[in-house]
Every structure is written in structure tokens, then in C-alpha cells.
């Protein structure tokens, strides 16, 4: 293969690796590995060293029946791959030929139960692999296999995988971070769906980014608020100007501490009016993220109001923060949907004192804005 063609293929694989990390779909990437390395099986997996467990991220070419026995066969005492920790450090490219050279025994792998009962029946005679991440008793590996008739992996193929290994390491870190963010987001939204009142995140122009179950139910009834072109609007146009003012004030608040006082909006069916409280949302996104949600909107019936106390999980979080009684009362008022000015009045303190307390609460809770505090407590 010419040098130019080799660089082109490496570039194609590198781009595919990062695409897979972002999309969590490794099928196209592994198909490229198969063509480049003439493999018949490609696997991306983690090895849990203490639990003696292999967790599959991607499998191509390994039959389900063999996957069921992989843990049992791989973790046998005579598997030489388990006896060479130096070959499982990030960046080291492993081959069956390198394993034989390490032991000075060309048959060391082929005498093992792992080879004879798992690799050989599948014609997985030669392997090429690299460890990308090692952390918390777990290692992330990619391994390619091919049959004896194609021959062992050559030096150029080892060098190419060594080059790709650094990209795999970065890409898997990206994938790991995205997985963690998704898990946190899912757990948070699941908790918000349990709340009896509406919670919505809006862009500065009123476009809806997220609504919990209660907010979605309110919008489906279409008797006080509705969606028009993706924007949250008043069902009765006479209230639109006040709603616009509420959202603009929240989106434009600079310090995130003092949001507007909120508003009540009547329902067409004559039921209790809705109480809306808008709080500036965190704006941590960079320019490539397009700004993200700007407003956290709490929605509840005015006759019942939003809850005077946070959910039980939020109460436990308040205790963990180690707040004083006065700070706890203020935090409860804020998570109940009150603005800082309203909360100060309810707690019998001045607005300036409330601002001072809020800074302490932010520090103890590990947040920097009122909306982050509210969102964290609501999601507990």
C-alpha cells in the first residue's frame, strides 16, 4: 500500500472513531477496521478485573453462543493474556506473536483452554488489540481477530493501530463523558416527572426545550398555555404581553439571583388560574452550543400554589448541605417557586440579607445560580 493511501485510510478511520464516540454507534467504524485489517471479528469491550467480567460495547463476528461463555473461558488460570499486565497498559499494541515472544514459547496461547475452546473453534487464530483506558479496576480494549490462512498481523498494521490508539483513547473519554451526562440528564428528568407541578426550560424567545410530565399535561389541555411554532404562548392572547414581559425579564437577569415576581394566568375552563414563576437558567454553554435554555419556568395552580416544602429528596439534600435554619427556610421558599424578593418577605428578612444568605447556599450546594439550585433540589 502506498504511503498516501495508507495516510488516507488512517485519516478515514480516525474521523470514524470520533464520530462513533459522539453517536455511540460503532458499526461503521468497525466495518472500516474489518476492511483495513482483514479481520473476521471486531470487538470493543471493557474488562472488569475484580468481577472477572467482560462487558460488550460492540461485537462484530462473535456468535451469541460464544459470547455467553466468554467470561468463563477468558478468566481461566492458563490464559497467558492474563499473566502479562505490561501488555494491558494504554497504547501498547498486543498481538498473539508478541505474546509468544514475551514467553519465548510459540505455543503458549495454543495450549490454553481459552484458545482451544473459544478462539480456535471460531477460527480466531491471530489477534491485534490495544487498551485505550484503564480506570477504577476496568480497562477498555479493542481487539481484532483473523484466521490462520490470512496470517499474523504485520509490523505496519501494528504501527497503524498504535497511531489510532491515541485517538481511540481520546474518543472513548468523550464517549464516557457523554454517557455520564446522559445518565445524569435521564435521572434528573425522571425525578422532575414525579413532581405534581409543571417544570419547563425555555429559550429566551419562549421556545420550549424541556417540559416535565405535569407541564406536558397542562399544555395538552390547552386552556391557559399552549405551544405555537414551538414557543410557549398564552391561550388567551390578552395575556401574551405580560407573559412576554415575564420571560424577557428572566432571560435578561444578569446575576441569576433576583428573578421577576411571576404572574397568574387564567384558564379558559374556569379552573384555578396558573401561577407562573420564571427564573434565569444556567448559561454555561459555549458559542457552538447556541446558548441553550435561558429560563426555568415553574407552573402551578394559584389556589394550591407551588408546594411550601420541597420533595423529600430535596429536604435530604438541604440537610446534607449543612445550612443554618434561616438559610434552609430561604432555600425552601426558592424551590417552592418564589423569587428572591418574595422569599425574603416570606422569611421575614431584608432583600440584602437574602442575597447574602443565597451566596452561602450557593457555596454549600456547589452551584452558582438560583436556577441551578432549584433544578438540583427538584431532581433529588
CSV table of C-alpha atoms in Angstrom, one decimal:
chain,number,residue,atom,x,y,z
A,1,UNK,CA,0.0,0.0,0.0
A,2,UNK,CA,1.4,3.4,-0.9
A,3,UNK,CA,2.2,5.9,1.8
A,4,UNK,CA,-0.5,8.3,0.6
A,5,UNK,CA,-3.2,5.6,0.5
A,6,UNK,CA,-2.1,4.5,4.0
A,7,UNK,CA,-2.5,8.0,5.4
A,8,UNK,CA,-5.9,8.3,3.7
A,9,UNK,CA,-7.1,5.2,5.3
A,10,UNK,CA,-5.8,6.2,8.7
A,11,UNK,CA,-7.5,9.6,8.4
A,12,UNK,CA,-10.8,7.9,7.4
A,13,UNK,CA,-10.5,5.6,10.5
A,14,UNK,CA,-9.6,8.5,12.8
A,15,UNK,CA,-12.6,10.5,11.7
A,16,UNK,CA,-14.9,7.5,12.1
A,17,UNK,CA,-13.6,6.8,15.6
A,18,UNK,CA,-14.6,10.3,16.8
A,19,UNK,CA,-18.0,10.1,15.0
A,20,UNK,CA,-18.6,6.8,16.8
A,21,UNK,CA,-17.8,8.3,20.2
A,22,UNK,CA,-20.4,11.1,19.7
A,23,UNK,CA,-23.1,8.9,18.2
A,24,UNK,CA,-22.5,5.8,20.3
A,25,UNK,CA,-22.7,3.8,17.1
A,26,UNK,CA,-19.5,1.8,16.3
A,27,UNK,CA,-20.8,-0.3,13.4
A,28,UNK,CA,-19.4,1.9,10.6
A,29,UNK,CA,-16.1,2.3,12.4
A,30,UNK,CA,-15.7,-1.4,12.9
A,31,UNK,CA,-16.6,-2.1,9.3
A,32,UNK,CA,-13.6,0.1,8.4
A,33,UNK,CA,-11.4,-1.8,10.8
A,34,UNK,CA,-12.5,-5.0,9.2
A,35,UNK,CA,-11.6,-3.8,5.7
A,36,UNK,CA,-8.3,-2.3,6.8
A,37,UNK,CA,-7.1,-5.2,8.9
A,38,UNK,CA,-8.8,-8.1,7.1
A,39,UNK,CA,-10.4,-9.3,10.3
A,40,UNK,CA,-13.4,-11.6,10.7
A,41,UNK,CA,-14.3,-10.4,14.3
A,42,UNK,CA,-14.0,-7.0,15.8
A,43,UNK,CA,-14.8,-6.2,19.5
A,44,UNK,CA,-14.8,-3.2,21.7
A,45,UNK,CA,-15.3,-4.1,25.3
A,46,UNK,CA,-14.3,-3.5,28.9
A,47,UNK,CA,-12.7,-6.0,31.3
A,48,UNK,CA,-13.8,-5.7,34.9
A,49,UNK,CA,-10.8,-7.1,36.6
A,50,UNK,CA,-12.2,-7.7,40.1
A,51,UNK,CA,-15.5,-9.1,39.0
A,52,UNK,CA,-14.0,-11.3,36.2
A,53,UNK,CA,-16.5,-9.9,33.8
A,54,UNK,CA,-16.3,-8.7,30.2
A,55,UNK,CA,-18.9,-6.1,29.1
A,56,UNK,CA,-19.5,-5.7,25.4
A,57,UNK,CA,-19.6,-2.2,23.8
A,58,UNK,CA,-19.6,-3.5,20.3
A,59,UNK,CA,-19.3,-7.0,18.9
A,60,UNK,CA,-18.9,-7.9,15.2
A,61,UNK,CA,-18.4,-11.6,14.2
A,62,UNK,CA,-18.7,-13.3,17.6
A,63,UNK,CA,-21.7,-15.7,17.7
A,64,UNK,CA,-24.1,-15.2,20.7
A,65,UNK,CA,-23.4,-18.7,22.0
A,66,UNK,CA,-19.7,-17.9,22.3
A,67,UNK,CA,-20.4,-14.5,24.0
A,68,UNK,CA,-22.3,-16.4,26.7
A,69,UNK,CA,-19.2,-18.4,27.6
A,70,UNK,CA,-16.6,-15.6,27.2
A,71,UNK,CA,-16.2,-14.8,30.9
A,72,UNK,CA,-15.8,-18.4,31.8
A,73,UNK,CA,-13.2,-19.1,29.1
A,74,UNK,CA,-11.2,-15.9,29.3
A,75,UNK,CA,-10.7,-15.9,33.0
A,76,UNK,CA,-9.2,-19.4,33.1
A,77,UNK,CA,-5.9,-19.7,35.0
A,78,UNK,CA,-3.9,-20.9,32.0
A,79,UNK,CA,-4.9,-18.0,29.7
A,80,UNK,CA,-1.5,-16.3,29.1
A,81,UNK,CA,-3.1,-13.0,28.2
A,82,UNK,CA,-4.0,-12.6,31.9
A,83,UNK,CA,-0.4,-13.1,33.0
A,84,UNK,CA,1.2,-10.1,31.3
A,85,UNK,CA,-0.1,-6.8,32.8
A,86,UNK,CA,2.5,-4.9,30.8
A,87,UNK,CA,0.6,-5.7,27.6
A,88,UNK,CA,-2.5,-4.1,29.0
A,89,UNK,CA,-1.3,-0.5,29.5
A,90,UNK,CA,-2.8,2.2,27.4
A,91,UNK,CA,-1.2,2.4,24.0
A,92,UNK,CA,0.5,-1.0,23.9
A,93,UNK,CA,-0.5,-2.9,20.8
A,94,UNK,CA,-0.9,-6.6,21.5
A,95,UNK,CA,-0.6,-9.5,19.0
A,96,UNK,CA,-0.5,-13.2,19.5
A,97,UNK,CA,3.0,-13.1,18.0
A,98,UNK,CA,4.1,-10.6,20.7
A,99,UNK,CA,2.6,-12.8,23.4
A,100,UNK,CA,4.7,-15.8,22.1
A,101,UNK,CA,7.8,-13.6,22.0
A,102,UNK,CA,7.2,-12.5,25.6
A,103,UNK,CA,7.0,-16.1,26.9
A,104,UNK,CA,9.7,-17.3,24.4
A,105,UNK,CA,7.2,-20.0,23.6
A,106,UNK,CA,5.3,-20.0,20.2
A,107,UNK,CA,2.7,-22.4,21.6
A,108,UNK,CA,1.9,-20.7,24.9
A,109,UNK,CA,-1.5,-19.4,23.8
A,110,UNK,CA,-2.4,-22.5,21.8
A,111,UNK,CA,-2.0,-24.8,24.8
A,112,UNK,CA,-4.6,-22.8,26.8
A,113,UNK,CA,-8.2,-23.7,27.3
A,114,UNK,CA,-9.2,-20.2,26.2
A,115,UNK,CA,-7.6,-20.8,22.7
A,116,UNK,CA,-8.8,-24.4,22.3
A,117,UNK,CA,-12.4,-24.0,23.5
A,118,UNK,CA,-13.1,-20.4,22.5
A,119,UNK,CA,-10.7,-18.9,19.9
A,120,UNK,CA,-9.9,-22.0,17.7
A,121,UNK,CA,-13.5,-23.1,17.0
A,122,UNK,CA,-14.2,-19.6,15.7
A,123,UNK,CA,-11.1,-19.5,13.6
A,124,UNK,CA,-9.8,-16.6,15.6
A,125,UNK,CA,-6.1,-17.6,15.3
A,126,UNK,CA,-4.4,-14.2,15.1
A,127,UNK,CA,-5.3,-11.2,17.2
A,128,UNK,CA,-4.4,-7.5,17.2
A,129,UNK,CA,-5.5,-5.3,20.1
A,130,UNK,CA,-4.9,-2.2,22.2
A,131,UNK,CA,-6.0,-0.9,25.6
A,132,UNK,CA,-7.4,2.6,25.4
A,133,UNK,CA,-8.5,3.3,29.0
A,134,UNK,CA,-7.6,1.9,32.4
A,135,UNK,CA,-9.5,3.2,35.4
A,136,UNK,CA,-11.2,2.0,38.6
A,137,UNK,CA,-10.4,-1.6,38.1
A,138,UNK,CA,-11.6,-1.6,34.5
A,139,UNK,CA,-9.9,-1.5,31.1
A,140,UNK,CA,-11.4,-0.6,27.7
A,141,UNK,CA,-10.0,-2.6,24.8
A,142,UNK,CA,-10.4,-3.1,21.1
A,143,UNK,CA,-9.4,-6.4,19.6
A,144,UNK,CA,-9.4,-7.7,16.0
A,145,UNK,CA,-9.2,-11.3,15.0
A,146,UNK,CA,-8.5,-13.1,11.8
A,147,UNK,CA,-8.0,-16.8,10.7
A,148,UNK,CA,-4.7,-18.6,10.1
A,149,UNK,CA,-5.0,-18.6,6.3
A,150,UNK,CA,-4.6,-14.8,6.3
A,151,UNK,CA,-1.6,-14.9,8.6
A,152,UNK,CA,-0.4,-13.0,11.6
A,153,UNK,CA,-0.6,-9.2,11.9
A,154,UNK,CA,2.3,-7.4,10.4
A,155,UNK,CA,4.6,-4.6,11.7
A,156,UNK,CA,2.9,-2.0,9.6
A,157,UNK,CA,-0.5,-3.0,10.9
A,158,UNK,CA,0.8,-2.8,14.5
A,159,UNK,CA,2.2,0.7,13.8
A,160,UNK,CA,-1.1,1.9,12.4
A,161,UNK,CA,-3.1,0.7,15.4
A,162,UNK,CA,-0.6,2.3,17.7
A,163,UNK,CA,-1.3,5.6,15.9
A,164,UNK,CA,-5.0,5.1,16.1
A,165,UNK,CA,-4.7,4.1,19.8
A,166,UNK,CA,-4.2,7.7,20.9
A,167,UNK,CA,-7.3,8.7,19.0
A,168,UNK,CA,-9.3,5.8,20.5
A,169,UNK,CA,-8.2,6.9,24.0
A,170,UNK,CA,-9.4,10.5,23.4
A,171,UNK,CA,-12.6,9.3,21.7
A,172,UNK,CA,-13.5,6.9,24.5
A,173,UNK,CA,-13.1,9.7,27.0
A,174,UNK,CA,-15.5,11.8,25.0
A,175,UNK,CA,-17.9,8.8,24.9
A,176,UNK,CA,-17.6,8.3,28.6
A,177,UNK,CA,-18.3,11.9,29.4
A,178,UNK,CA,-21.4,11.9,27.1
A,179,UNK,CA,-22.7,8.7,28.7
A,180,UNK,CA,-22.3,10.3,32.2
A,181,UNK,CA,-24.1,13.4,31.1
A,182,UNK,CA,-26.9,11.4,29.5
A,183,UNK,CA,-27.2,9.3,32.7
A,184,UNK,CA,-27.4,12.4,34.8
A,185,UNK,CA,-29.9,14.0,32.5
A,186,UNK,CA,-32.1,10.9,32.4
A,187,UNK,CA,-32.1,10.6,36.2
A,188,UNK,CA,-32.8,14.3,36.6
A,189,UNK,CA,-35.7,14.4,34.2
A,190,UNK,CA,-37.2,11.2,35.7
A,191,UNK,CA,-37.2,12.9,39.1
A,192,UNK,CA,-38.8,16.0,37.6
A,193,UNK,CA,-41.5,13.9,36.0
A,194,UNK,CA,-42.6,12.8,39.5
A,195,UNK,CA,-43.4,16.3,40.6
A,196,UNK,CA,-47.0,17.3,40.8
A,197,UNK,CA,-46.5,20.8,39.3
A,198,UNK,CA,-45.1,21.9,35.9
A,199,UNK,CA,-41.4,22.5,35.3
A,200,UNK,CA,-40.2,23.8,31.9
A,201,UNK,CA,-36.9,25.0,30.4
A,202,UNK,CA,-37.3,27.7,27.7
A,203,UNK,CA,-35.1,29.6,25.4
A,204,UNK,CA,-35.0,33.4,25.7
A,205,UNK,CA,-37.7,33.7,22.9
A,206,UNK,CA,-40.0,31.2,24.7
A,207,UNK,CA,-39.1,28.2,22.6
A,208,UNK,CA,-39.7,25.0,24.7
A,209,UNK,CA,-36.6,22.9,25.4
A,210,UNK,CA,-38.0,20.6,28.0
A,211,UNK,CA,-41.2,20.0,29.9
A,212,UNK,CA,-41.8,17.5,32.7
A,213,UNK,CA,-44.9,15.3,32.8
A,214,UNK,CA,-47.1,17.8,34.7
A,215,UNK,CA,-46.2,20.7,32.3
A,216,UNK,CA,-46.9,18.5,29.3
A,217,UNK,CA,-50.3,17.6,30.7
A,218,UNK,CA,-51.1,21.4,31.2
A,219,UNK,CA,-50.1,22.1,27.6
A,220,UNK,CA,-52.2,19.3,26.3
A,221,UNK,CA,-55.3,20.8,28.0
A,222,UNK,CA,-54.6,24.0,26.0
A,223,UNK,CA,-56.7,26.2,28.3
A,224,UNK,CA,-54.1,28.6,29.7
A,225,UNK,CA,-50.8,27.9,27.9
A,226,UNK,CA,-50.1,26.4,24.6
A,227,UNK,CA,-47.3,25.8,22.1
A,228,UNK,CA,-47.3,27.7,18.8
A,229,UNK,CA,-44.5,27.1,16.5
A,230,UNK,CA,-42.5,25.5,19.4
A,231,UNK,CA,-43.0,28.7,21.5
A,232,UNK,CA,-44.9,28.8,24.8
A,233,UNK,CA,-47.7,31.3,24.5
A,234,UNK,CA,-50.9,32.3,26.4
A,235,UNK,CA,-54.0,30.6,25.1
A,236,UNK,CA,-55.8,33.9,25.6
A,237,UNK,CA,-53.9,36.5,23.6
A,238,UNK,CA,-54.8,39.2,26.1
A,239,UNK,CA,-52.2,37.8,28.5
A,240,UNK,CA,-49.4,37.4,25.9
A,241,UNK,CA,-47.8,40.8,26.7
A,242,UNK,CA,-47.5,40.0,30.4
A,243,UNK,CA,-46.1,36.5,29.6
A,244,UNK,CA,-43.6,38.0,27.2
A,245,UNK,CA,-42.5,40.5,29.8
A,246,UNK,CA,-42.1,37.8,32.4
A,247,UNK,CA,-39.9,35.7,30.1
A,248,UNK,CA,-37.8,38.6,28.9
A,249,UNK,CA,-37.1,39.7,32.5
A,250,UNK,CA,-36.0,36.2,33.5
A,251,UNK,CA,-33.8,35.8,30.4
A,252,UNK,CA,-32.2,39.2,30.9
A,253,UNK,CA,-31.5,38.9,34.6
A,254,UNK,CA,-27.7,39.2,35.0
A,255,UNK,CA,-26.9,37.7,38.3
A,256,UNK,CA,-29.5,34.9,38.4
A,257,UNK,CA,-30.4,35.8,42.0
A,258,UNK,CA,-33.4,38.1,41.7
A,259,UNK,CA,-35.9,36.9,39.1
A,260,UNK,CA,-39.3,38.6,38.5
A,261,UNK,CA,-42.2,38.1,40.8
A,262,UNK,CA,-44.1,35.9,38.5
A,263,UNK,CA,-47.7,36.1,37.3
A,264,UNK,CA,-51.1,34.4,37.4
A,265,UNK,CA,-52.8,33.5,34.1
A,266,UNK,CA,-56.5,32.5,34.0
A,267,UNK,CA,-57.8,29.2,32.5
A,268,UNK,CA,-60.4,29.2,29.8
A,269,UNK,CA,-62.3,26.4,31.6
A,270,UNK,CA,-62.8,28.5,34.7
A,271,UNK,CA,-60.5,26.3,36.8
A,272,UNK,CA,-57.9,27.8,39.2
A,273,UNK,CA,-55.6,30.2,37.5
A,274,UNK,CA,-52.0,29.1,36.9
A,275,UNK,CA,-49.2,30.7,38.8
A,276,UNK,CA,-46.0,31.1,36.7
A,277,UNK,CA,-42.6,31.8,38.2
A,278,UNK,CA,-39.7,32.4,35.8
A,279,UNK,CA,-36.1,32.0,37.0
A,280,UNK,CA,-32.9,32.6,34.9
A,281,UNK,CA,-31.5,29.3,33.8
A,282,UNK,CA,-27.8,28.4,33.8
A,283,UNK,CA,-26.0,29.6,30.7
A,284,UNK,CA,-22.8,27.6,30.7
A,285,UNK,CA,-22.8,26.6,27.0
A,286,UNK,CA,-20.2,28.0,24.7
A,287,UNK,CA,-20.9,29.6,21.3
A,288,UNK,CA,-21.1,26.3,19.5
A,289,UNK,CA,-24.0,25.2,21.7
A,290,UNK,CA,-26.2,28.0,20.6
A,291,UNK,CA,-26.9,29.4,24.1
A,292,UNK,CA,-29.2,26.7,25.4
A,293,UNK,CA,-32.2,27.2,27.7
A,294,UNK,CA,-32.4,30.6,29.3
A,295,UNK,CA,-35.4,30.3,31.6
A,296,UNK,CA,-36.6,27.8,34.2
A,297,UNK,CA,-40.4,28.1,34.5
A,298,UNK,CA,-42.4,26.7,37.4
A,299,UNK,CA,-46.1,26.3,36.8
A,300,UNK,CA,-48.8,25.5,39.4
A,301,UNK,CA,-52.4,26.4,40.3
A,302,UNK,CA,-52.8,29.6,42.3
A,303,UNK,CA,-55.4,28.1,44.6
A,304,UNK,CA,-53.0,25.4,45.7
A,305,UNK,CA,-49.8,27.3,45.0
A,306,UNK,CA,-46.5,25.5,44.5
A,307,UNK,CA,-45.5,23.4,47.4
A,308,UNK,CA,-44.4,25.1,50.6
A,309,UNK,CA,-41.8,22.5,51.2
A,310,UNK,CA,-39.5,20.7,48.7
A,311,UNK,CA,-39.9,17.0,47.9
A,312,UNK,CA,-38.5,14.6,50.5
A,313,UNK,CA,-35.3,14.1,48.4
A,314,UNK,CA,-34.7,17.8,48.3
A,315,UNK,CA,-35.2,18.0,52.1
A,316,UNK,CA,-32.5,15.4,52.5
A,317,UNK,CA,-30.2,17.4,50.2
A,318,UNK,CA,-30.8,20.6,52.2
A,319,UNK,CA,-29.7,18.7,55.3
A,320,UNK,CA,-26.6,17.4,53.6
A,321,UNK,CA,-25.6,21.0,52.6
A,322,UNK,CA,-25.3,21.9,56.3
A,323,UNK,CA,-27.4,25.1,56.0
A,324,UNK,CA,-28.4,27.1,59.0
A,325,UNK,CA,-32.2,27.2,59.9
A,326,UNK,CA,-32.6,30.6,58.3
A,327,UNK,CA,-30.7,29.5,55.1
A,328,UNK,CA,-32.9,26.4,54.9
A,329,UNK,CA,-36.1,28.4,55.1
A,330,UNK,CA,-34.8,30.6,52.3
A,331,UNK,CA,-33.9,27.6,50.1
A,332,UNK,CA,-37.3,26.1,50.7
A,333,UNK,CA,-39.0,29.2,49.6
A,334,UNK,CA,-36.9,29.4,46.4
A,335,UNK,CA,-37.6,25.8,45.4
A,336,UNK,CA,-41.3,26.4,46.1
A,337,UNK,CA,-41.2,28.8,43.2
A,338,UNK,CA,-40.8,32.2,44.9
A,339,UNK,CA,-38.4,34.8,43.6
A,340,UNK,CA,-35.7,36.0,45.9
A,341,UNK,CA,-37.7,39.1,46.8
A,342,UNK,CA,-40.8,37.1,47.6
A,343,UNK,CA,-38.7,34.6,49.6
A,344,UNK,CA,-37.1,37.4,51.6
A,345,UNK,CA,-40.6,38.7,52.6
A,346,UNK,CA,-41.8,35.2,53.4
A,347,UNK,CA,-38.8,34.6,55.7
A,348,UNK,CA,-39.0,38.0,57.4
A,349,UNK,CA,-35.6,39.2,56.2
A,350,UNK,CA,-34.4,42.1,54.0
A,351,UNK,CA,-33.6,41.5,50.4
A,352,UNK,CA,-29.9,42.3,51.0
A,353,UNK,CA,-29.8,39.7,53.8
A,354,UNK,CA,-31.5,37.2,51.5
A,355,UNK,CA,-28.8,37.9,48.8
A,356,UNK,CA,-26.1,37.3,51.5
A,357,UNK,CA,-27.7,34.0,52.6
A,358,UNK,CA,-28.1,33.0,48.9
A,359,UNK,CA,-24.3,33.3,48.3
A,360,UNK,CA,-23.7,30.9,51.3
A,361,UNK,CA,-26.3,28.5,50.0
A,362,UNK,CA,-24.7,28.5,46.5
A,363,UNK,CA,-21.3,27.8,48.0
A,364,UNK,CA,-22.6,24.9,50.2
A,365,UNK,CA,-24.7,23.4,47.4
A,366,UNK,CA,-21.9,23.7,44.8
A,367,UNK,CA,-23.9,25.9,42.4
A,368,UNK,CA,-23.7,29.4,41.1
A,369,UNK,CA,-27.2,30.4,40.2
A,370,UNK,CA,-30.7,30.2,41.6
A,371,UNK,CA,-32.0,28.1,38.8
A,372,UNK,CA,-29.2,25.6,39.3
A,373,UNK,CA,-30.1,25.3,43.0
A,374,UNK,CA,-33.8,24.9,42.2
A,375,UNK,CA,-33.1,22.3,39.4
A,376,UNK,CA,-30.8,20.4,41.7
A,377,UNK,CA,-33.3,20.2,44.6
A,378,UNK,CA,-36.2,19.4,42.3
A,379,UNK,CA,-34.2,16.5,40.8
A,380,UNK,CA,-33.2,15.0,44.1
